[in-house]
């Protein structure tokens, strides 16, 4: 595995990149599929699909919250290994991933395209690996790895959306019964 890393990359940096891909790279595909289904074949979008599109940023925020949990767990594990050294390293991309929790804020969640723009940074990491990796055998191994991680990311983001949809409609049913 180490021989597949590019110059300047370390194993922890590679693992960090895979974690970021696993959480965020699949969101643009989920976003695109939901928009395609909602507007497919000139059919007017129904209330379910309109609501689903509006819930995309909230689902992305849930994924960002899960990522924040992973980062905090890693920080805690690092502190447990080095109790006298309280320093920790968070890269720019990790901070960018943590920023996804801001999509819980209704003002940001009103514009689903913002969540798409946020996630395209991570999708570009996948595209970079694909473009760089097609020329060599070790690069193809990285691309295979990335595609497996991308499938996991797609499923994670789809499950996050499903959880948010179920939660939203559950709350809608409760509020409808109260009226």
mmCIF file of N, CA, C and O in Angstrom, residues 57-58 60-62 64-65 68 95-110 118:
data_model
loop_
_atom_site.group_PDB
_atom_site.id
_atom_site.type_symbol
_atom_site.label_atom_id
_atom_site.label_comp_id
_atom_site.label_asym_id
_atom_site.label_seq_id
_atom_site.Cartn_x
_atom_site.Cartn_y
_atom_site.Cartn_z
ATOM 1 N N UNK A 57 -29.539 19.520 1.760
ATOM 2 C CA UNK A 57 -28.499 20.116 2.607
ATOM 3 C C UNK A 57 -28.540 19.623 4.057
ATOM 4 O O UNK A 57 -27.494 19.518 4.703
ATOM 5 N N UNK A 58 -29.716 19.307 4.545
ATOM 6 C CA UNK A 58 -29.832 18.802 5.919
ATOM 7 C C UNK A 58 -29.210 17.409 6.003
ATOM 8 O O UNK A 58 -28.510 17.088 6.976
ATOM 9 N N UNK A 60 -26.832 16.400 4.112
ATOM 10 C CA UNK A 60 -25.395 16.663 4.013
ATOM 11 C C UNK A 60 -24.846 17.112 5.367
ATOM 12 O O UNK A 60 -23.736 16.731 5.757
ATOM 13 N N UNK A 61 -25.622 17.889 6.099
ATOM 14 C CA UNK A 61 -25.219 18.314 7.440
ATOM 15 C C UNK A 61 -25.112 17.112 8.374
ATOM 16 O O UNK A 61 -24.211 17.065 9.226
ATOM 17 N N UNK A 62 -26.013 16.149 8.231
ATOM 18 C CA UNK A 62 -25.932 14.931 9.038
ATOM 19 C C UNK A 62 -24.629 14.193 8.741
ATOM 20 O O UNK A 62 -23.932 13.749 9.657
ATOM 21 N N UNK A 64 -21.911 15.551 7.607
ATOM 22 C CA UNK A 64 -20.859 16.381 8.191
ATOM 23 C C UNK A 64 -20.741 16.194 9.695
ATOM 24 O O UNK A 64 -19.640 16.203 10.251
ATOM 25 N N UNK A 65 -21.870 15.999 10.351
ATOM 26 C CA UNK A 65 -21.870 15.763 11.795
ATOM 27 C C UNK A 65 -21.213 14.423 12.114
ATOM 28 O O UNK A 65 -20.449 14.311 13.087
ATOM 29 N N UNK A 68 -17.566 15.011 11.795
ATOM 30 C CA UNK A 68 -17.086 15.726 12.979
ATOM 31 C C UNK A 68 -16.871 14.745 14.132
ATOM 32 O O UNK A 68 -15.872 14.826 14.852
ATOM 33 N N UNK A 95 -11.052 20.607 8.076
ATOM 34 C CA UNK A 95 -11.831 21.771 8.521
ATOM 35 C C UNK A 95 -12.955 22.045 7.530
ATOM 36 O O UNK A 95 -14.092 22.312 7.925
ATOM 37 N N UNK A 96 -12.642 21.958 6.241
ATOM 38 C CA UNK A 96 -13.659 22.161 5.204
ATOM 39 C C UNK A 96 -14.783 21.124 5.352
ATOM 40 O O UNK A 96 -15.952 21.434 5.190
ATOM 41 N N UNK A 97 -14.428 19.894 5.684
ATOM 42 C CA UNK A 97 -15.439 18.861 5.910
ATOM 43 C C UNK A 97 -16.298 19.168 7.128
ATOM 44 O O UNK A 97 -17.521 18.990 7.106
ATOM 45 N N UNK A 98 -15.672 19.649 8.188
ATOM 46 C CA UNK A 98 -16.404 19.989 9.411
ATOM 47 C C UNK A 98 -17.376 21.142 9.161
ATOM 48 O O UNK A 98 -18.447 21.211 9.759
ATOM 49 N N UNK A 99 -17.028 22.033 8.233
ATOM 50 C CA UNK A 99 -17.894 23.163 7.895
ATOM 51 C C UNK A 99 -19.266 22.678 7.403
ATOM 52 O O UNK A 99 -20.257 23.408 7.498
ATOM 53 N N UNK A 100 -19.354 21.439 6.958
ATOM 54 C CA UNK A 100 -20.634 20.896 6.489
ATOM 55 C C UNK A 100 -21.709 20.912 7.572
ATOM 56 O O UNK A 100 -22.903 20.935 7.256
ATOM 57 N N UNK A 101 -21.301 20.928 8.836
ATOM 58 C CA UNK A 101 -22.305 20.981 9.910
ATOM 59 C C UNK A 101 -23.072 22.296 9.890
ATOM 60 O O UNK A 101 -24.165 22.387 10.456
ATOM 61 N N UNK A 102 -22.532 23.303 9.232
ATOM 62 C CA UNK A 102 -23.237 24.587 9.145
ATOM 63 C C UNK A 102 -24.525 24.494 8.319
ATOM 64 O O UNK A 102 -25.364 25.387 8.392
ATOM 65 N N UNK A 103 -24.683 23.414 7.568
ATOM 66 C CA UNK A 103 -25.911 23.247 6.795
ATOM 67 C C UNK A 103 -27.105 22.871 7.676
ATOM 68 O O UNK A 103 -28.226 22.748 7.180
ATOM 69 N N UNK A 104 -26.886 22.705 8.972
ATOM 70 C CA UNK A 104 -28.004 22.585 9.910
ATOM 71 C C UNK A 104 -28.693 23.940 10.063
ATOM 72 O O UNK A 104 -29.849 24.004 10.464
ATOM 73 N N UNK A 105 -27.979 25.014 9.782
ATOM 74 C CA UNK A 105 -28.540 26.366 9.900
ATOM 75 C C UNK A 105 -29.548 26.569 8.768
ATOM 76 O O UNK A 105 -29.200 26.428 7.589
ATOM 77 N N UNK A 106 -30.792 26.874 9.099
ATOM 78 C CA UNK A 106 -31.833 26.978 8.063
ATOM 79 C C UNK A 106 -31.498 27.954 6.934
ATOM 80 O O UNK A 106 -31.843 27.697 5.781
ATOM 81 N N UNK A 107 -30.825 29.041 7.239
ATOM 82 C CA UNK A 107 -30.482 30.009 6.202
ATOM 83 C C UNK A 107 -29.595 29.382 5.120
ATOM 84 O O UNK A 107 -29.801 29.606 3.930
ATOM 85 N N UNK A 108 -28.618 28.578 5.529
ATOM 86 C CA UNK A 108 -27.761 27.889 4.560
ATOM 87 C C UNK A 108 -28.476 26.712 3.901
ATOM 88 O O UNK A 108 -28.235 26.411 2.741
ATOM 89 N N UNK A 109 -29.335 26.058 4.658
ATOM 90 C CA UNK A 109 -30.031 24.888 4.137
ATOM 91 C C UNK A 109 -31.074 25.239 3.084
ATOM 92 O O UNK A 109 -31.519 24.368 2.344
ATOM 93 N N UNK A 110 -31.450 26.501 2.988
ATOM 94 C CA UNK A 110 -32.450 26.908 2.002
ATOM 95 C C UNK A 110 -31.929 26.838 0.572
ATOM 96 O O UNK A 110 -32.710 26.789 -0.360
ATOM 97 N N UNK A 118 -20.026 22.894 -1.799
ATOM 98 C CA UNK A 118 -19.135 22.474 -0.721
ATOM 99 C C UNK A 118 -18.569 21.084 -0.997
ATOM 100 O O UNK A 118 -17.378 20.837 -0.794
#
